Every structure is written in structure tokens, then in C-alpha cells.
Tab-separated table of C-alpha atoms in Angstrom:
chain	number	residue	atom	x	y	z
A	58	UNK	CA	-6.512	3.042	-35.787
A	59	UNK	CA	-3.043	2.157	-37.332
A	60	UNK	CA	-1.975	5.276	-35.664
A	61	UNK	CA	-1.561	3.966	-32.105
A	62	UNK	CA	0.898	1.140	-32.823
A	63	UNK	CA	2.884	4.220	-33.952
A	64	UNK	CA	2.283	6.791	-30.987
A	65	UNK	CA	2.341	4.036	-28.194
A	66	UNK	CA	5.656	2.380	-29.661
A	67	UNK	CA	7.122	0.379	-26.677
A	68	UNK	CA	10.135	2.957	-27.267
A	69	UNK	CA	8.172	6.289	-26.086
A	70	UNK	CA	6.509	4.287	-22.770
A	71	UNK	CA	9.614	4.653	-20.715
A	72	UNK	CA	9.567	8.933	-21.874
A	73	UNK	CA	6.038	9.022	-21.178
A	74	UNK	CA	6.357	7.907	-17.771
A	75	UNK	CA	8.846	9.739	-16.821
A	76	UNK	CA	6.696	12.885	-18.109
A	77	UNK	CA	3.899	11.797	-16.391
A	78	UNK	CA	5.766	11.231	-13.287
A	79	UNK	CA	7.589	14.289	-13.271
A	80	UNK	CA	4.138	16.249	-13.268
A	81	UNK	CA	2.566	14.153	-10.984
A	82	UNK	CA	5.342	14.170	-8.351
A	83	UNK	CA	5.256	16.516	-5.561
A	84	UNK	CA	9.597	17.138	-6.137
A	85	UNK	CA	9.881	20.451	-8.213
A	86	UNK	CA	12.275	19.897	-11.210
A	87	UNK	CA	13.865	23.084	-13.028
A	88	UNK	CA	13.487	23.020	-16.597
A	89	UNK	CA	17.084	21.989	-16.623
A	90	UNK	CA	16.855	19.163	-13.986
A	91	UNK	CA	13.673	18.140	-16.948
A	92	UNK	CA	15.786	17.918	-19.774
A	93	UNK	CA	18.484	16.228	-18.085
A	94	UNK	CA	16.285	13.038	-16.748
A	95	UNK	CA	14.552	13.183	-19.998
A	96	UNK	CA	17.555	13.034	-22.255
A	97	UNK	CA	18.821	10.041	-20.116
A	98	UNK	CA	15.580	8.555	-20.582
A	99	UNK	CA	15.398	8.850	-24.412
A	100	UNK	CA	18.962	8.417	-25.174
A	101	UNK	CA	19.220	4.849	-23.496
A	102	UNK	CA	15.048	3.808	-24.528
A	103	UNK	CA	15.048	5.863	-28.196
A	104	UNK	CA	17.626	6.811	-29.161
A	105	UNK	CA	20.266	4.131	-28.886
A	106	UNK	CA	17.313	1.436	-29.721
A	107	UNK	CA	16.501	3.241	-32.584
A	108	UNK	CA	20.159	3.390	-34.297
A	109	UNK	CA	20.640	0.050	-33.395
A	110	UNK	CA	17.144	-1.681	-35.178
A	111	UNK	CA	18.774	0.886	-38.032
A	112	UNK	CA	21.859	-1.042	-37.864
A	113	UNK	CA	20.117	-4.321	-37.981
A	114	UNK	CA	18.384	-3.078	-40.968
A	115	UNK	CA	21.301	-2.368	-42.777
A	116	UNK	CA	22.743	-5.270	-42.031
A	117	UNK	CA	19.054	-7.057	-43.321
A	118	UNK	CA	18.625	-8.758	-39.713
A	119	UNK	CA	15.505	-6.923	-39.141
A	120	UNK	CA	12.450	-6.025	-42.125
A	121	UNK	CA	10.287	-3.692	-39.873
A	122	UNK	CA	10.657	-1.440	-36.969
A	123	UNK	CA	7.673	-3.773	-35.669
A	124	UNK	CA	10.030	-6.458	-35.448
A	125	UNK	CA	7.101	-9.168	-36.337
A	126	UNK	CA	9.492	-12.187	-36.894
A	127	UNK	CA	10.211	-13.952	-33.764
A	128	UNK	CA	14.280	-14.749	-34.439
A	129	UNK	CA	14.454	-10.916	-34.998
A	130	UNK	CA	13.022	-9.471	-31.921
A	131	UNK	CA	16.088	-11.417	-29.617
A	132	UNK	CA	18.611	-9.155	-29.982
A	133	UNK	CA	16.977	-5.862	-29.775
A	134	UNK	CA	14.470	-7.071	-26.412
A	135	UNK	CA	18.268	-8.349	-25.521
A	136	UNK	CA	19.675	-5.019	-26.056
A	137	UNK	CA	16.798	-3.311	-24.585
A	138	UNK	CA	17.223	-5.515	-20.727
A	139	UNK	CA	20.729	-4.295	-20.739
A	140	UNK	CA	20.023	-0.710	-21.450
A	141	UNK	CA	16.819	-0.792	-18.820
A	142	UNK	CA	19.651	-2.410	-16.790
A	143	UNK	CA	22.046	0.428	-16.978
A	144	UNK	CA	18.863	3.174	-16.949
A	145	UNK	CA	17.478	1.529	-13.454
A	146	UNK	CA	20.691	0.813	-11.783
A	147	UNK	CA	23.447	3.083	-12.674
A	148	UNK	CA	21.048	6.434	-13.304
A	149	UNK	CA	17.550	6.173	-11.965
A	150	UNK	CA	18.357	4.769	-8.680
A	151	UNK	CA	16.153	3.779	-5.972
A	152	UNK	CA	17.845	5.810	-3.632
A	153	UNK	CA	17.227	9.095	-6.095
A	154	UNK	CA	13.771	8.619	-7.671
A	155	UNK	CA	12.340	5.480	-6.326
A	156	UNK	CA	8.924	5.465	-8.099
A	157	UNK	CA	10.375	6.010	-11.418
A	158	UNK	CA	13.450	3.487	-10.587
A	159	UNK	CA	10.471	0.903	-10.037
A	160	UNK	CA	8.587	1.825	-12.916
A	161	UNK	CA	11.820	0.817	-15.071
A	162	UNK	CA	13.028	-1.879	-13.567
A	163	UNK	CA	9.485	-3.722	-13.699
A	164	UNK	CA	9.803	-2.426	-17.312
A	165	UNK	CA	13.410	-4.418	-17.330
A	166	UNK	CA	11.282	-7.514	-16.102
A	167	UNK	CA	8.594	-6.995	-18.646
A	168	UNK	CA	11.430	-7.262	-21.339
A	169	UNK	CA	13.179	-10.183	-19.642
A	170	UNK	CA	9.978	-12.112	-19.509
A	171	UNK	CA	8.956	-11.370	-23.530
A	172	UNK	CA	12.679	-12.599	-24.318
A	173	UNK	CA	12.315	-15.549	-22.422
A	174	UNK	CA	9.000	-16.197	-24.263
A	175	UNK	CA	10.825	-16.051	-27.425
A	176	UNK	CA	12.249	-19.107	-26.427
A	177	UNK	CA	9.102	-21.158	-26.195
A	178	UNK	CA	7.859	-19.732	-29.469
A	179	UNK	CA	5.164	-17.218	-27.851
A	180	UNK	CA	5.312	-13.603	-29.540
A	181	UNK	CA	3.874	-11.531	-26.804
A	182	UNK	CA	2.869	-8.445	-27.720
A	183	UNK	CA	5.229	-5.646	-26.703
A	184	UNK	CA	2.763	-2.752	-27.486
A	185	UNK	CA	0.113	-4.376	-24.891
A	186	UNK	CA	3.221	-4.637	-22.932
A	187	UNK	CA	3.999	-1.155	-22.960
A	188	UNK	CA	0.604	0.711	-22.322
A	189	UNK	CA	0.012	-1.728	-20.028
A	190	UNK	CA	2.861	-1.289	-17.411
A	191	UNK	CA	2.094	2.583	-18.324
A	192	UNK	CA	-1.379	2.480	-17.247
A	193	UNK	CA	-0.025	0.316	-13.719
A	194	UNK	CA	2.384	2.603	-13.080
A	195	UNK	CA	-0.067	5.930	-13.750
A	196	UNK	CA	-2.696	4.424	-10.780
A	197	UNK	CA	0.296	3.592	-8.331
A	198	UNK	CA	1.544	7.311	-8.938
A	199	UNK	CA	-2.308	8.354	-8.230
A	200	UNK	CA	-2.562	5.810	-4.836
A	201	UNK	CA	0.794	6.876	-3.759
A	202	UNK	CA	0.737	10.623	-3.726
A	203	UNK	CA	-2.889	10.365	-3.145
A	204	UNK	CA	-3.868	12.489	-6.334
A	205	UNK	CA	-6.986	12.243	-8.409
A	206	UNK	CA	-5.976	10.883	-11.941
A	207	UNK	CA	-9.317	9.286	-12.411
A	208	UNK	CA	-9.557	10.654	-15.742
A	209	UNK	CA	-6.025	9.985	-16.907
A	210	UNK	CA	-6.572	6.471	-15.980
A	211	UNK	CA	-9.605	5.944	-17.632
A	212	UNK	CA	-8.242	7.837	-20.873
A	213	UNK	CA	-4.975	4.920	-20.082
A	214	UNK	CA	-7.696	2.062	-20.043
A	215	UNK	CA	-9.508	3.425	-23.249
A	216	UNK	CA	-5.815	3.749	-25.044
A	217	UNK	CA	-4.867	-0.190	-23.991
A	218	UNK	CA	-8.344	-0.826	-26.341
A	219	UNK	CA	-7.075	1.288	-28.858
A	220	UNK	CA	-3.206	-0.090	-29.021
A	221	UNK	CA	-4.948	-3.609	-29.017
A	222	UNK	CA	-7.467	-3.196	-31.754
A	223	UNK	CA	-4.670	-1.069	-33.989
A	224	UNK	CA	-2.247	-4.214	-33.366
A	225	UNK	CA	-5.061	-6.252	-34.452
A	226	UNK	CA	-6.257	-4.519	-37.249
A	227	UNK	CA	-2.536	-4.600	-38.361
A	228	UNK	CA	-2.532	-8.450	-37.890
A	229	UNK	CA	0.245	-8.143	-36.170
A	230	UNK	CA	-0.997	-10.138	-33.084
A	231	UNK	CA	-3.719	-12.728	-31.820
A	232	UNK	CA	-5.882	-12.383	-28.851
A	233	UNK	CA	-4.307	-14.660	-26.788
A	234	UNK	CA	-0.394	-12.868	-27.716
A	235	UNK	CA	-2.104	-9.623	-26.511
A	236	UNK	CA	-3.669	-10.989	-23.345
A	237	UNK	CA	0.370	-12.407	-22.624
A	238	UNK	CA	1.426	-8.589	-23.560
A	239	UNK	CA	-0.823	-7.337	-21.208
A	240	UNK	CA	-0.239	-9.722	-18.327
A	241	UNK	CA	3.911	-9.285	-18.979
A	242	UNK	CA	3.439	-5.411	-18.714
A	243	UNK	CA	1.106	-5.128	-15.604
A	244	UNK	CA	2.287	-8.087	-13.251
A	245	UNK	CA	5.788	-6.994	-13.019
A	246	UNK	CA	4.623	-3.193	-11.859
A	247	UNK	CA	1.862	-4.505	-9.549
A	248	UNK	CA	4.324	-6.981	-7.890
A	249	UNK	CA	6.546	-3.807	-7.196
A	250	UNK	CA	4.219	-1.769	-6.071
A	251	UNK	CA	4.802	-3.478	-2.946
A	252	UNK	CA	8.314	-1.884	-2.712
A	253	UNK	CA	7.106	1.956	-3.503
A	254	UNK	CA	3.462	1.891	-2.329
């Protein structure tokens, strides 16, 4: 069960959107046009995030890439607003891929709204975050190109169980910071679904 918290890290939800987009989408993309958009993707959600949290490590301001302490998950959500930021605005425009431009930037409000949390003392869970905005953003793709993902939305459904219980069987979070995980990840893409709908 462990497994999920690893698989569905919030780091790999941005990628695995922009997969699942990228197949779903009626626009044919070259197998170089692919790699481009998903190297953008990664370097600015994985791969920047990733030697930064190593940084933090070294430096011993973070213990676990799960970032459980509350004081330690402000810089990297922080870090992670400005690089959605820079991802949404300055690469993954509106004007050039406007479903996956709202996908991030409600991802970008998602992270604002768990930093801002931080503040009151509330440690929202960003895993329930995560497959949550995934799974919004998966049956907006289906409504707005009018495909059939029935399946791939149930499977989405069945995983937010799975990343909940795993989180919970890690005693990493309560009930009540997964229900605020879940509600942070799927308001922000349902409000903007009025924009790409």
C-alpha cells in the first residue's frame, strides 16, 4: 500500500498530466514535439524540486522527501508556486495549450493554498492534493473533447482511495488533513474549468 505515496508523489502529477493530455488531445505531437513539452515539464516539477529537497538535505533543513514537518514543507511548496509560475506563464501558455496551461496553473493555486495553510498550522495533504487535481483535470479532458474515459476515471477514483489509505497507513496524515488535500487539489481545477470547458 506504501507503494502509492511513492508512485503518486505530488512531483510526477504535473508529468502525468501532461501524458495523459497529450494522448487524449486531438493535436498530433511528433515524438520530438513529446519530449520537448515533457522535458519542460519534468525539469521545472522533478527535476529542479528534486535537487533542491537534496540541497535542503544536505544542508539538514529537510529529514524526508515526504517533508512531514510543517516548518520544512515552506520553502520547497514556496519554490514549487514559483516554478508552476514560470511553467504556466512563460512556457505552457494559454494561448499555446490552454487545457494543460489550466491544469497547471490550478496546480499553482493548489500549492499557494497548502502554503498558506502552513500558516495556520493545517498540514494538508499534498498527495490527496495531487491525485486529486489529476483525477479533475482527467474528466474535464473527457467532457471537453467529448471522449469516453469512463474507465480511466474510475481507475483515477479507485487510485485517490489507494494514495489516501497508503498516506494513512504511513501515518503520515489524518482524515480531516486528507479531506483539506483533496478539497485544495479539486476546487482550484473545477473553478477553472469554467475558463477551458
Amino acid at each position: 500500500m506504501v507503494v502509492f505515496s511513492y508512485v503518486f508523489h505530488p512531483l510526477f502529477i504535473p508529468l502525468m498530466g501532461t501524458l495523459i493530455y497529450a494522448a487524449i488531445s486531438p493535436l498530433h505531437y511528433s515524438l520530438v514535439q513529446l519530449l520537448f513539452l515533457c522535458l519542460q515539464v519534468s525539469l521545472l516539477t522533478i527535476f529542479i524540486p528534486l535537487a533542491f529537497y537534496f540541497w535542503l538535505k544536505t544542508v539538514g533543513k529537510a529529514d524526508s522527501m515526504m517533508l512531514e514537518n510543517l516548518a520544512q514543507r515552506k520553502i520547497p511548496l514556496f519554490l514549487s508556486c514559483i516554478l508552476l509560475y514560470i511553467l504556466a506563464f512563460k512556457s505552457i501558455t494559454q494561448a499555446a495549450l490552454p487545457e494543460l496551461h489550466f491544469f497547471l496553473l490550478g496546480g499553482l493555486l493548489s500549492n499557494l493554498l497548502t502554503f498558506l495553510y502552513l500558516f495556520m498550522n493545517v498540514k494538508a495533504s499534498i498527495h490527496q492534493m495531487g491525485i486529486a487535481a489529476l483525477t479533475c483535470f482527467v474528466i474535464g479532458l473527457s467532457a471537453h473533447y467529448q471522449v469516453d474515459l469512463t474507465y480511466g476515471i474510475a481507475l483515477l477514483l479507485i487510485l485517490n482511495g489507494f494514495v489516501a489509505s497508503s498516506r494513512l497507513a504511513m501515518q503520515a496524515h489524518s482524515y480531516t488533513e486528507l479531506a483539506i488535500g483533496f478539497g485544495i487539489g479539486s476546487i482550484p481545477q473545477l473553478a477553472l474549468w469554467w475558463y477551458w470547458l
